[in-house]
Short mmCIF file of C-alpha atoms and ligand atoms in Angstrom, two decimals:
data_model
loop_
_atom_site.label_atom_id
_atom_site.label_comp_id
_atom_site.label_asym_id
_atom_site.label_seq_id
_atom_site.Cartn_x
_atom_site.Cartn_y
_atom_site.Cartn_z
CA MET A 1 -73.82 -22.36 101.27
CA GLN A 2 -72.24 -19.94 103.72
CA ARG A 3 -72.90 -16.26 103.94
CA ARG A 4 -69.30 -15.44 102.96
CA ASP A 5 -69.72 -17.37 99.67
CA LEU A 6 -72.95 -15.60 98.93
CA LEU A 7 -71.19 -12.27 99.34
CA LYS A 8 -68.47 -13.39 96.92
CA ILE A 9 -71.03 -14.37 94.31
CA ALA A 10 -72.83 -11.12 94.81
CA GLY A 11 -69.56 -9.27 94.38
CA LEU A 12 -68.78 -11.08 91.18
CA ALA A 13 -72.25 -10.45 89.87
CA ALA A 14 -71.84 -6.78 90.61
CA ALA A 15 -68.50 -6.73 88.86
CA GLY A 16 -70.04 -8.56 85.92
CA SER A 17 -72.84 -6.07 85.61
CA ARG A 18 -70.42 -3.18 85.66
CA LEU A 19 -68.54 -4.90 82.84
CA SER A 20 -71.50 -5.53 80.58
CA GLY A 21 -71.03 -3.79 77.28
CA GLN A 22 -67.29 -3.28 77.82
CA GLN A 23 -64.42 -4.63 75.74
CA PRO A 24 -63.19 -8.23 76.14
CA MET A 25 -59.67 -7.00 76.94
CA GLN A 26 -60.84 -5.38 80.16
CA MET A 27 -62.76 -8.50 81.02
CA GLN A 28 -59.52 -10.44 80.72
CA SER A 29 -57.65 -8.14 83.07
CA LEU A 30 -60.45 -8.46 85.64
CA LEU A 31 -60.37 -12.24 85.47
CA GLY A 32 -56.65 -12.48 85.98
CA PRO A 33 -55.72 -9.73 88.42
CA SER A 34 -52.88 -11.71 90.02
CA ALA A 35 -51.33 -13.08 86.81
CA PRO A 36 -48.13 -11.32 85.68
CA PRO A 37 -49.06 -8.77 83.02
CA ASP A 38 -46.58 -10.25 80.53
CA VAL A 39 -47.64 -13.88 80.82
CA ALA A 40 -49.30 -13.87 77.42
CA LYS A 41 -46.41 -12.11 75.71
CA THR A 42 -43.61 -14.13 74.13
CA ASP A 43 -40.84 -12.19 72.46
CA PHE A 44 -38.83 -15.20 71.29
CA THR A 45 -39.59 -18.87 70.87
CA LEU A 46 -36.84 -21.48 70.75
CA GLN A 47 -37.96 -24.93 69.72
CA ILE A 48 -35.46 -27.69 70.46
CA GLY A 49 -35.57 -30.59 68.02
CA PRO A 50 -33.74 -32.59 65.36
CA VAL A 51 -32.15 -30.61 62.52
CA THR A 52 -30.04 -31.40 59.51
CA VAL A 53 -27.17 -29.11 58.55
CA GLU A 54 -25.99 -29.23 54.95
CA LEU A 55 -22.36 -28.20 55.35
CA ALA A 56 -21.75 -29.06 51.70
CA PRO A 57 -23.66 -31.12 49.12
CA ASN A 58 -21.86 -34.28 50.25
CA ARG A 59 -21.74 -33.44 53.95
CA VAL A 60 -25.07 -33.44 55.75
CA ILE A 61 -25.03 -33.54 59.55
CA SER A 62 -27.93 -34.72 61.70
CA THR A 63 -28.03 -33.07 65.11
CA ILE A 64 -30.25 -31.17 67.54
CA GLY A 65 -30.86 -27.46 67.05
CA TYR A 66 -33.21 -24.54 67.58
CA ASN A 67 -36.16 -23.76 65.29
CA GLY A 68 -35.07 -26.21 62.61
CA THR A 69 -31.67 -24.62 61.98
CA SER A 70 -28.14 -24.50 63.30
CA PRO A 71 -27.00 -21.91 64.19
CA GLY A 72 -30.35 -20.99 65.73
CA PRO A 73 -32.08 -17.68 65.02
CA ARG A 74 -30.18 -14.52 65.83
CA LEU A 75 -31.96 -13.03 68.85
CA ARG A 76 -31.98 -9.23 68.98
CA MET A 77 -32.88 -7.69 72.33
CA LYS A 78 -32.82 -4.14 73.62
CA GLU A 79 -30.71 -3.42 76.66
CA GLY A 80 -32.92 -2.91 79.71
CA VAL A 81 -36.17 -3.98 78.01
CA PRO A 82 -37.58 -7.16 79.65
CA VAL A 83 -38.07 -10.18 77.39
CA THR A 84 -39.83 -13.53 77.55
CA VAL A 85 -38.14 -16.45 75.80
CA ASN A 86 -40.35 -19.51 75.48
CA VAL A 87 -38.34 -22.70 75.09
CA ILE A 88 -40.14 -25.77 73.75
CA ASN A 89 -38.28 -29.05 74.16
CA ASP A 90 -39.23 -31.60 71.50
CA THR A 91 -36.60 -34.11 72.65
CA ASP A 92 -36.60 -36.98 75.16
CA VAL A 93 -34.07 -35.41 77.54
CA PRO A 94 -34.16 -32.38 79.86
CA GLU A 95 -32.54 -29.27 78.38
CA THR A 96 -31.33 -25.85 79.50
CA VAL A 97 -30.64 -22.69 77.49
CA HIS A 98 -27.80 -20.55 78.83
CA PHE A 99 -27.73 -16.87 77.92
CA HIS A 100 -23.97 -16.37 77.79
CA GLY A 101 -22.54 -12.99 78.78
CA LEU A 102 -25.72 -11.56 80.31
CA LEU A 103 -25.96 -10.30 83.90
CA ILE A 104 -29.19 -12.07 84.84
CA PRO A 105 -30.43 -14.05 87.88
CA SER A 106 -29.47 -17.68 88.53
CA ASP A 107 -33.01 -18.98 88.03
CA VAL A 108 -33.02 -17.85 84.38
CA ASP A 109 -29.31 -18.00 83.56
CA GLY A 110 -29.73 -21.49 82.14
CA SER A 111 -27.45 -23.64 84.28
CA GLU A 112 -28.81 -26.54 86.29
CA GLU A 113 -25.88 -26.23 88.72
CA GLU A 114 -27.05 -22.69 89.55
CA GLY A 115 -30.58 -23.93 90.12
CA THR A 116 -32.22 -22.89 86.85
CA PRO A 117 -35.17 -25.28 86.38
CA VAL A 118 -34.71 -27.50 83.31
CA VAL A 119 -36.99 -27.53 80.28
CA PRO A 120 -38.56 -30.98 80.69
CA PRO A 121 -38.61 -33.50 77.82
CA HIS A 122 -41.61 -32.71 75.57
CA GLY A 123 -42.38 -29.73 77.77
CA SER A 124 -41.70 -26.02 77.75
CA ARG A 125 -40.46 -23.28 80.03
CA ARG A 126 -40.47 -19.50 79.90
CA TYR A 127 -37.35 -17.52 80.71
CA GLN A 128 -38.09 -13.92 81.67
CA PHE A 129 -35.24 -11.47 82.17
CA THR A 130 -33.96 -8.01 81.41
CA PRO A 131 -31.00 -8.23 79.00
CA THR A 132 -27.86 -6.33 79.94
CA PRO A 133 -25.19 -5.26 79.08
CA ALA A 134 -25.25 -4.28 75.39
CA GLY A 135 -23.01 -6.23 73.04
CA THR A 136 -22.44 -9.47 71.15
CA ARG A 137 -23.71 -12.28 73.39
CA TRP A 138 -24.86 -15.79 72.55
CA TYR A 139 -27.05 -18.60 73.77
CA HIS A 140 -26.44 -22.32 73.90
CA THR A 141 -27.39 -25.53 75.66
CA HIS A 142 -25.74 -26.06 79.04
CA THR A 143 -26.36 -29.75 79.65
CA MET A 144 -23.65 -32.24 80.55
CA ALA A 145 -22.56 -34.59 77.76
CA MET A 146 -20.00 -36.85 79.50
CA ASP A 147 -19.32 -39.73 77.07
CA ASP A 148 -22.25 -38.89 74.75
CA LEU A 149 -21.01 -36.85 71.79
CA HIS A 150 -24.61 -36.22 70.67
CA ARG A 151 -25.46 -34.10 73.71
CA GLY A 152 -24.58 -30.72 75.21
CA SER A 153 -22.52 -28.30 73.15
CA TYR A 154 -21.51 -31.05 70.69
CA THR A 155 -24.98 -30.51 69.16
CA GLY A 156 -26.16 -27.62 66.99
CA MET A 157 -27.84 -25.85 69.92
CA PHE A 158 -26.27 -22.38 69.74
CA GLY A 159 -26.94 -18.97 68.26
CA PHE A 160 -26.03 -15.29 68.47
CA LEU A 161 -27.83 -13.04 70.95
CA ILE A 162 -27.37 -9.34 70.28
CA VAL A 163 -28.17 -6.85 73.02
CA GLU A 164 -28.61 -3.45 71.40
CA GLY A 165 -27.53 -0.48 73.49
CA ALA A 166 -27.96 3.24 73.14
CA ASN A 167 -24.60 3.57 71.36
CA ASN A 168 -24.21 2.32 67.81
CA PRO A 169 -20.60 1.12 67.34
CA GLY A 170 -20.23 3.05 64.08
CA ASN A 171 -20.96 3.11 60.41
CA PHE A 172 -20.04 0.05 58.40
CA ASP A 173 -20.88 -0.90 54.86
CA GLN A 174 -21.64 -4.49 55.79
CA GLU A 175 -22.02 -6.55 58.91
CA HIS A 176 -21.58 -10.34 59.19
CA TYR A 177 -22.04 -12.86 61.99
CA LEU A 178 -19.60 -15.76 61.87
CA ALA A 179 -19.97 -18.72 64.23
CA LEU A 180 -16.98 -21.09 64.10
CA ARG A 181 -17.94 -24.72 64.50
CA ASP A 182 -16.71 -28.29 64.36
CA TRP A 183 -18.89 -31.34 63.72
CA GLU A 184 -18.98 -35.10 64.27
CA PRO A 185 -16.55 -35.13 67.21
CA TYR A 186 -14.82 -38.33 68.27
CA PHE A 187 -12.66 -39.53 71.14
CA THR A 188 -8.91 -39.77 70.68
CA ASN A 189 -5.75 -39.64 72.75
CA GLN A 190 -3.95 -37.87 69.91
CA ALA A 191 -5.97 -34.66 69.65
CA MET A 192 -4.55 -32.04 67.33
CA ASP A 193 -3.28 -29.23 69.47
CA THR A 194 -3.52 -25.76 67.95
CA ASP A 195 -2.39 -23.90 71.06
CA ASP A 196 1.25 -23.79 69.94
CA LEU A 197 0.37 -20.76 67.77
CA ASP A 198 0.09 -18.78 70.98
CA ALA A 199 2.58 -20.53 73.24
CA SER A 200 5.31 -17.92 73.32
CA GLY A 201 4.61 -16.47 76.77
CA PRO A 202 6.02 -17.28 80.18
CA GLN A 203 4.98 -20.56 81.82
CA PRO A 204 5.10 -19.83 85.56
CA GLU A 205 2.93 -22.85 86.36
CA ARG A 206 5.06 -25.45 84.56
CA PRO A 207 5.71 -28.17 87.15
CA GLN A 208 9.28 -29.03 88.18
CA VAL A 209 8.55 -32.69 87.50
CA MET A 210 6.23 -33.42 84.58
CA ASP A 211 3.44 -35.99 84.86
CA THR A 212 4.44 -38.70 82.41
CA ARG A 213 1.53 -41.07 82.93
CA PRO A 214 -0.12 -42.03 79.59
CA VAL A 215 -2.86 -39.62 78.55
CA GLY A 216 -6.48 -40.69 78.27
CA LEU A 217 -9.19 -39.77 75.83
CA GLU A 218 -10.12 -36.27 74.75
CA VAL A 219 -12.38 -34.99 71.99
CA ALA A 220 -11.41 -33.93 68.47
CA ALA A 221 -13.10 -33.22 65.12
CA ASP A 222 -12.05 -33.06 61.47
CA ILE A 223 -15.12 -31.41 59.95
CA PHE A 224 -15.58 -27.66 60.33
CA SER A 225 -17.79 -24.81 59.22
CA ILE A 226 -18.49 -21.13 59.60
CA ASN A 227 -22.18 -20.91 60.47
CA ASP A 228 -23.77 -23.81 58.58
CA LYS A 229 -21.39 -24.01 55.62
CA ALA A 230 -17.97 -25.56 55.05
CA LEU A 231 -15.41 -23.46 53.18
CA GLY A 232 -16.43 -23.07 49.55
CA ALA A 233 -19.92 -24.52 49.95
CA GLY A 234 -21.87 -21.35 50.74
CA ASP A 235 -22.13 -17.98 49.08
CA PRO A 236 -19.00 -15.83 49.32
CA ILE A 237 -19.08 -12.55 51.19
CA ARG A 238 -19.13 -10.06 48.31
CA VAL A 239 -17.30 -6.80 48.97
CA LYS A 240 -16.15 -3.70 47.12
CA ALA A 241 -12.76 -2.06 47.45
CA GLY A 242 -12.84 0.64 50.13
CA GLU A 243 -15.68 -0.90 52.12
CA ARG A 244 -15.49 -1.34 55.87
CA VAL A 245 -16.94 -4.69 56.88
CA MET A 246 -17.80 -5.51 60.49
CA PHE A 247 -17.38 -9.13 61.58
CA HIS A 248 -18.97 -10.47 64.75
CA VAL A 249 -17.10 -13.72 65.39
CA LEU A 250 -18.11 -16.42 67.86
CA ASN A 251 -16.23 -19.60 68.66
CA ALA A 252 -19.14 -21.99 69.15
CA SER A 253 -16.86 -25.03 69.32
CA ALA A 254 -17.19 -27.41 72.24
CA ILE A 255 -13.63 -28.57 71.74
CA GLU A 256 -10.83 -26.22 70.78
CA ASN A 257 -9.49 -22.69 70.63
CA ARG A 258 -9.61 -21.32 67.08
CA HIS A 259 -7.66 -18.84 64.97
CA LEU A 260 -8.87 -16.83 62.00
CA ALA A 261 -6.98 -14.82 59.37
CA LEU A 262 -7.68 -13.01 56.08
CA PRO A 263 -4.62 -12.74 53.81
CA GLY A 264 -3.47 -9.17 53.17
CA HIS A 265 -6.01 -7.67 55.59
CA LYS A 266 -6.06 -6.66 59.23
CA PHE A 267 -8.79 -7.10 61.79
CA ASN A 268 -9.46 -3.91 63.72
CA VAL A 269 -10.63 -5.28 67.06
CA ILE A 270 -13.10 -3.01 68.82
CA ALA A 271 -14.78 -5.36 71.33
CA LEU A 272 -13.99 -8.61 73.13
CA ASP A 273 -16.86 -10.78 74.41
CA GLY A 274 -19.13 -7.93 73.27
CA ASN A 275 -17.51 -5.32 75.50
CA PRO A 276 -15.75 -2.33 73.85
CA VAL A 277 -11.99 -2.38 74.51
CA PRO A 278 -10.08 0.69 75.79
CA THR A 279 -7.53 0.47 72.95
CA PRO A 280 -8.91 -0.79 69.63
CA ALA A 281 -6.02 -2.26 67.66
CA PRO A 282 -5.33 -4.02 64.33
CA VAL A 283 -4.16 -7.66 64.30
CA ASP A 284 -3.34 -10.23 61.61
CA VAL A 285 -4.84 -13.24 63.40
CA LEU A 286 -7.81 -13.56 65.75
CA MET A 287 -7.83 -16.17 68.50
CA LEU A 288 -11.03 -17.25 70.24
CA GLY A 289 -11.47 -19.92 72.86
CA PRO A 290 -14.81 -21.75 72.96
CA GLY A 291 -17.41 -19.24 74.15
CA GLU A 292 -15.46 -16.10 73.21
CA ARG A 293 -16.61 -13.40 70.78
CA ILE A 294 -14.67 -10.74 68.88
CA ASP A 295 -16.09 -7.71 67.08
CA ALA A 296 -13.61 -6.50 64.47
CA TRP A 297 -13.88 -4.50 61.27
CA VAL A 298 -11.80 -4.97 58.14
CA GLU A 299 -11.02 -2.35 55.53
CA MET A 300 -11.32 -4.08 52.18
CA ASN A 301 -8.23 -2.72 50.44
CA GLN A 302 -6.68 -5.77 48.66
CA PRO A 303 -8.88 -6.58 45.64
CA GLY A 304 -8.96 -10.28 44.86
CA VAL A 305 -10.70 -13.45 45.98
CA TRP A 306 -9.50 -14.59 49.40
CA ILE A 307 -10.10 -17.24 52.01
CA LEU A 308 -11.03 -15.92 55.44
CA GLY A 309 -10.12 -19.02 57.42
CA ALA A 310 -8.19 -20.95 60.02
CA PRO A 311 -4.39 -20.69 59.63
CA GLU A 312 -3.96 -24.40 60.47
CA ASP A 313 -4.16 -26.25 57.13
CA PRO A 314 -6.15 -29.30 58.35
CA VAL A 315 -8.72 -27.07 60.04
CA ARG A 316 -9.18 -24.74 57.07
CA GLU A 317 -9.18 -27.59 54.58
CA GLY A 318 -11.67 -29.38 56.85
CA GLY A 319 -14.08 -26.49 56.26
CA LEU A 320 -13.31 -23.63 58.64
CA GLY A 321 -13.36 -20.72 56.25
CA ILE A 322 -15.45 -18.52 53.98
CA VAL A 323 -14.59 -16.84 50.69
CA ILE A 324 -14.27 -13.06 50.46
CA GLU A 325 -14.88 -11.97 46.87
CA TYR A 326 -14.22 -8.43 45.66
CA ALA A 327 -16.46 -7.05 42.92
CA ASN A 328 -15.33 -7.90 39.38
CA GLN A 329 -12.73 -10.42 40.57
CA ARG A 330 -12.97 -13.96 39.24
CA ARG A 331 -10.37 -16.49 40.29
CA THR A 332 -9.76 -19.38 42.64
CA PRO A 333 -9.88 -18.19 46.26
CA GLN A 334 -6.35 -17.56 47.54
CA TRP A 335 -4.89 -18.51 50.88
CA VAL A 336 -1.62 -17.04 52.15
CA ALA A 337 -0.32 -17.93 55.59
CA PRO A 338 -0.46 -14.90 57.92
CA PRO A 339 2.63 -13.42 59.59
CA LYS A 340 3.62 -15.23 62.79
CA SER A 341 1.70 -13.68 65.64
CA SER A 342 0.69 -14.40 69.23
CA TRP A 343 -2.68 -13.47 70.53
CA ASP A 344 -2.36 -10.94 73.36
CA TYR A 345 -5.40 -9.51 75.19
CA THR A 346 -3.26 -6.79 76.79
CA ILE A 347 -2.68 -4.84 73.56
CA PHE A 348 -6.38 -3.87 73.76
CA GLY A 349 -6.10 -2.75 77.40
CA LYS A 350 -4.70 0.27 79.20
CA PRO A 351 -2.20 0.63 82.06
CA PRO A 352 -3.67 -0.27 85.44
CA SER A 353 -4.70 2.77 87.47
CA GLN A 354 -6.49 1.18 90.43
CA PRO A 355 -4.83 -0.75 93.27
CA ALA A 356 -5.42 -4.51 93.16
CA PRO A 357 -8.39 -5.74 95.19
CA THR A 358 -7.23 -7.07 98.56
CA GLU A 359 -9.72 -9.96 98.58
CA ARG A 360 -8.13 -12.86 96.72
CA LEU A 361 -9.40 -16.13 95.30
CA ASP A 362 -7.05 -18.71 93.82
CA MET A 363 -7.85 -21.62 91.54
CA LEU A 364 -5.20 -24.17 90.60
CA PHE A 365 -6.01 -26.48 87.70
CA GLU A 366 -4.51 -29.90 87.04
CA LYS A 367 -5.18 -32.64 84.53
CA VAL A 368 -5.09 -36.24 85.66
CA PRO A 369 -4.00 -38.42 82.73
CA ARG A 370 -5.96 -41.64 82.90
CA GLY A 371 -4.41 -43.77 80.20
CA ALA A 372 -5.73 -45.54 77.12
CA GLY A 373 -9.49 -45.97 76.91
CA LYS A 374 -10.30 -43.73 79.88
CA PHE A 375 -11.24 -40.06 80.06
CA ASN A 376 -8.77 -37.61 81.53
CA ILE A 377 -10.15 -35.80 84.54
CA PHE A 378 -9.56 -32.24 85.68
CA THR A 379 -9.28 -30.82 89.16
CA VAL A 380 -9.69 -27.39 90.70
CA ASN A 381 -7.57 -27.00 93.85
CA GLY A 382 -7.02 -30.75 93.92
CA LYS A 383 -10.65 -31.84 93.58
CA GLN A 384 -13.27 -32.23 90.85
CA GLY A 385 -16.37 -29.96 90.91
CA PRO A 386 -18.75 -28.82 92.33
CA HIS A 387 -16.74 -27.07 95.14
CA ASP A 388 -20.00 -25.58 96.33
CA GLN A 389 -18.75 -24.46 99.76
CA GLU A 390 -15.28 -23.32 98.80
CA PHE A 391 -15.69 -20.04 96.95
CA LEU A 392 -17.84 -17.81 99.14
CA LEU A 393 -18.49 -14.29 97.89
CA LYS A 394 -19.41 -11.23 99.95
CA GLN A 395 -21.97 -9.02 98.25
CA GLY A 396 -20.44 -5.77 96.98
CA THR A 397 -16.83 -6.91 97.38
CA ARG A 398 -14.31 -6.71 94.57
CA TYR A 399 -12.13 -9.80 94.14
CA ARG A 400 -8.91 -10.69 92.40
CA LEU A 401 -9.32 -14.22 91.06
CA THR A 402 -6.07 -15.88 89.96
CA PHE A 403 -6.08 -18.88 87.63
CA HIS A 404 -3.06 -21.18 87.90
CA ASN A 405 -3.07 -23.40 84.82
CA ARG A 406 -0.87 -26.36 85.69
CA THR A 407 -1.90 -28.27 82.53
CA ASP A 408 -0.55 -28.61 79.00
CA ASP A 409 -3.66 -27.05 77.40
CA ALA A 410 -4.85 -23.46 77.02
CA HIS A 411 -8.27 -23.36 78.71
CA PRO A 412 -11.16 -20.93 78.02
CA LEU A 413 -12.35 -20.13 81.55
CA HIS A 414 -15.88 -18.80 81.94
CA VAL A 415 -17.62 -17.23 84.93
CA HIS A 416 -21.40 -16.93 84.62
CA ARG A 417 -23.41 -13.78 85.41
CA HIS A 418 -20.37 -11.56 86.16
CA GLN A 419 -17.89 -9.49 84.20
CA LEU A 420 -14.19 -10.21 84.53
CA GLU A 421 -11.59 -7.46 84.06
CA ILE A 422 -8.23 -8.89 83.04
CA ALA A 423 -5.61 -7.65 85.53
CA GLU A 424 -2.63 -9.79 84.58
CA ILE A 425 -1.86 -12.35 81.88
CA TYR A 426 1.34 -13.53 80.08
CA GLY A 427 3.18 -11.83 82.97
CA LYS A 428 1.81 -8.42 81.89
CA ALA A 429 -0.44 -6.12 83.89
CA THR A 430 -3.39 -4.47 82.16
CA SER A 431 -6.85 -3.03 82.79
CA GLY A 432 -10.09 -2.18 81.04
CA VAL A 433 -10.45 -5.44 79.07
CA ILE A 434 -13.81 -6.80 80.23
CA LYS A 435 -14.51 -10.44 79.48
CA ASP A 436 -16.76 -13.34 80.46
CA THR A 437 -14.37 -15.99 79.11
CA VAL A 438 -10.56 -15.81 79.29
CA VAL A 439 -8.13 -18.21 77.63
CA VAL A 440 -5.33 -18.96 80.09
CA PRO A 441 -2.27 -20.26 78.23
CA THR A 442 -0.57 -23.61 78.72
CA TYR A 443 1.19 -23.59 82.12
CA GLY A 444 0.22 -19.91 82.33
CA ARG A 445 -1.25 -17.74 85.03
CA ALA A 446 -3.90 -15.03 84.76
CA SER A 447 -5.67 -12.78 87.23
CA VAL A 448 -9.09 -11.25 86.71
CA ASP A 449 -10.92 -8.76 88.91
CA PHE A 450 -14.67 -8.85 89.42
CA THR A 451 -17.25 -7.32 91.72
CA ALA A 452 -19.60 -9.71 93.49
CA ASP A 453 -22.78 -7.81 92.66
CA GLN A 454 -25.02 -10.58 91.27
CA PRO A 455 -26.31 -12.57 94.25
CA GLY A 456 -27.13 -16.21 93.60
CA LEU A 457 -25.22 -19.33 92.66
CA THR A 458 -22.59 -18.63 90.03
CA LEU A 459 -20.95 -21.28 87.89
CA PHE A 460 -17.28 -21.21 86.93
CA HIS A 461 -16.06 -23.72 84.36
CA CYS A 462 -13.79 -24.45 81.45
CA HIS A 463 -15.80 -23.89 78.25
CA ILE A 464 -14.40 -27.04 76.65
CA GLN A 465 -17.33 -29.40 77.17
CA GLN A 466 -15.27 -32.46 78.07
CA HIS A 467 -13.13 -30.57 80.57
CA MET A 468 -16.25 -29.20 82.29
CA ASP A 469 -17.94 -32.61 82.32
CA PHE A 470 -14.89 -34.28 83.83
CA GLY A 471 -14.34 -31.97 86.77
CA PHE A 472 -13.24 -28.54 85.53
CA LYS A 473 -15.91 -26.50 87.32
CA ALA A 474 -16.77 -24.81 90.60
CA LEU A 475 -19.88 -23.22 92.03
CA MET A 476 -19.44 -19.82 93.66
CA ARG A 477 -21.89 -18.92 96.38
CA TYR A 478 -22.79 -15.64 98.07
CA ALA A 479 -22.19 -15.94 101.80
CU1 LIG B 501 -10.38 -26.74 79.50
#
């Protein structure tokens, strides 16, 4: 034994003698001086495993979810207070949990493309981050699904994540969290298209010569729910005349943009994607692309029993709705089609006051129809993802990113880890509407401004799972 080792032992012995008679907690801190102080602390545990969802007594879905339920538990975090989320993967495939709408580093954001380590099969991984900004966020799996409709966001792996800030949004008599979902998806080349409800705007990207090749397969579903219940199967939301009810709505679909209406009532929209809007405004119909959230309150001033649901009959009748029941009202829930309306982000904005950023990025999207039995593919600037050397960001620079949607779908476009301010959409200029996901209309164009202030790989993609899987993505990189 060498002299150096003897000194070490002597040192330890001395430390031990100083500790004798002291509390075990201090002993622990002596033994692990280099371990992070929070390693033993877990604020949230998400356990990935098989779940069953009883949408209705005769409709039970088997899928994968978090903590035995779908939606998963609602996670409440405090803005600026670090958290540890322990994810346990009880399945046979690697998983990732994406914290959608948070400004957090790439290694915990929950995207393999950005370099977040996966949660190995039958293993676990801790995500440690400081949640910001405040607002209605959510979490979900971010794996690829490709042709497997039992993977990725086709499963039940999603839930609300609420970041509480210093400001309370106001006093409401009730508060409800509504996640819009579809189940048991299938491939078809005749997908029901609900975008026509919003297709009244200009179409500057409509090609001179249309691509008439036969379309390939896309994904559709006929079974729907709000949270884990189909329309009529769960308890109604019971209200009293005069109450103000806050709804936090999430489109957790992997497939399609959704609309929501409540006959005789207006939604007073106060936040989009969790971010307060400059001009709160009442609307008859909400529209949310996959990934989007809306916070809106409703004044309950039409006593009766109503269906809060999708305006499209097959979607609502397939389960996308929930009953609103006023006190002392007993009758069959009523549905009345809402007034014709087009969703318009700009009514919640304010006139632009800043000059446009001079640094520009352009993304042009096309769909390649692949014919019967094959999957359509999507391109960004003529190529499928990853585009990992094409979009180089300079730290601290503000960019204007313009989306050119040269396809016949409205796409929900999501940029990770950054906030997007809508600058122009439907041919209208606006400002102050801060989003993480923006639905760009069929053949439409939209510009968003963002500041490159979150170094690290940053994923851009369409939030429709199949579009992302088949090319609709790009990786932005800090130079
Ligand atoms: Cu898309």
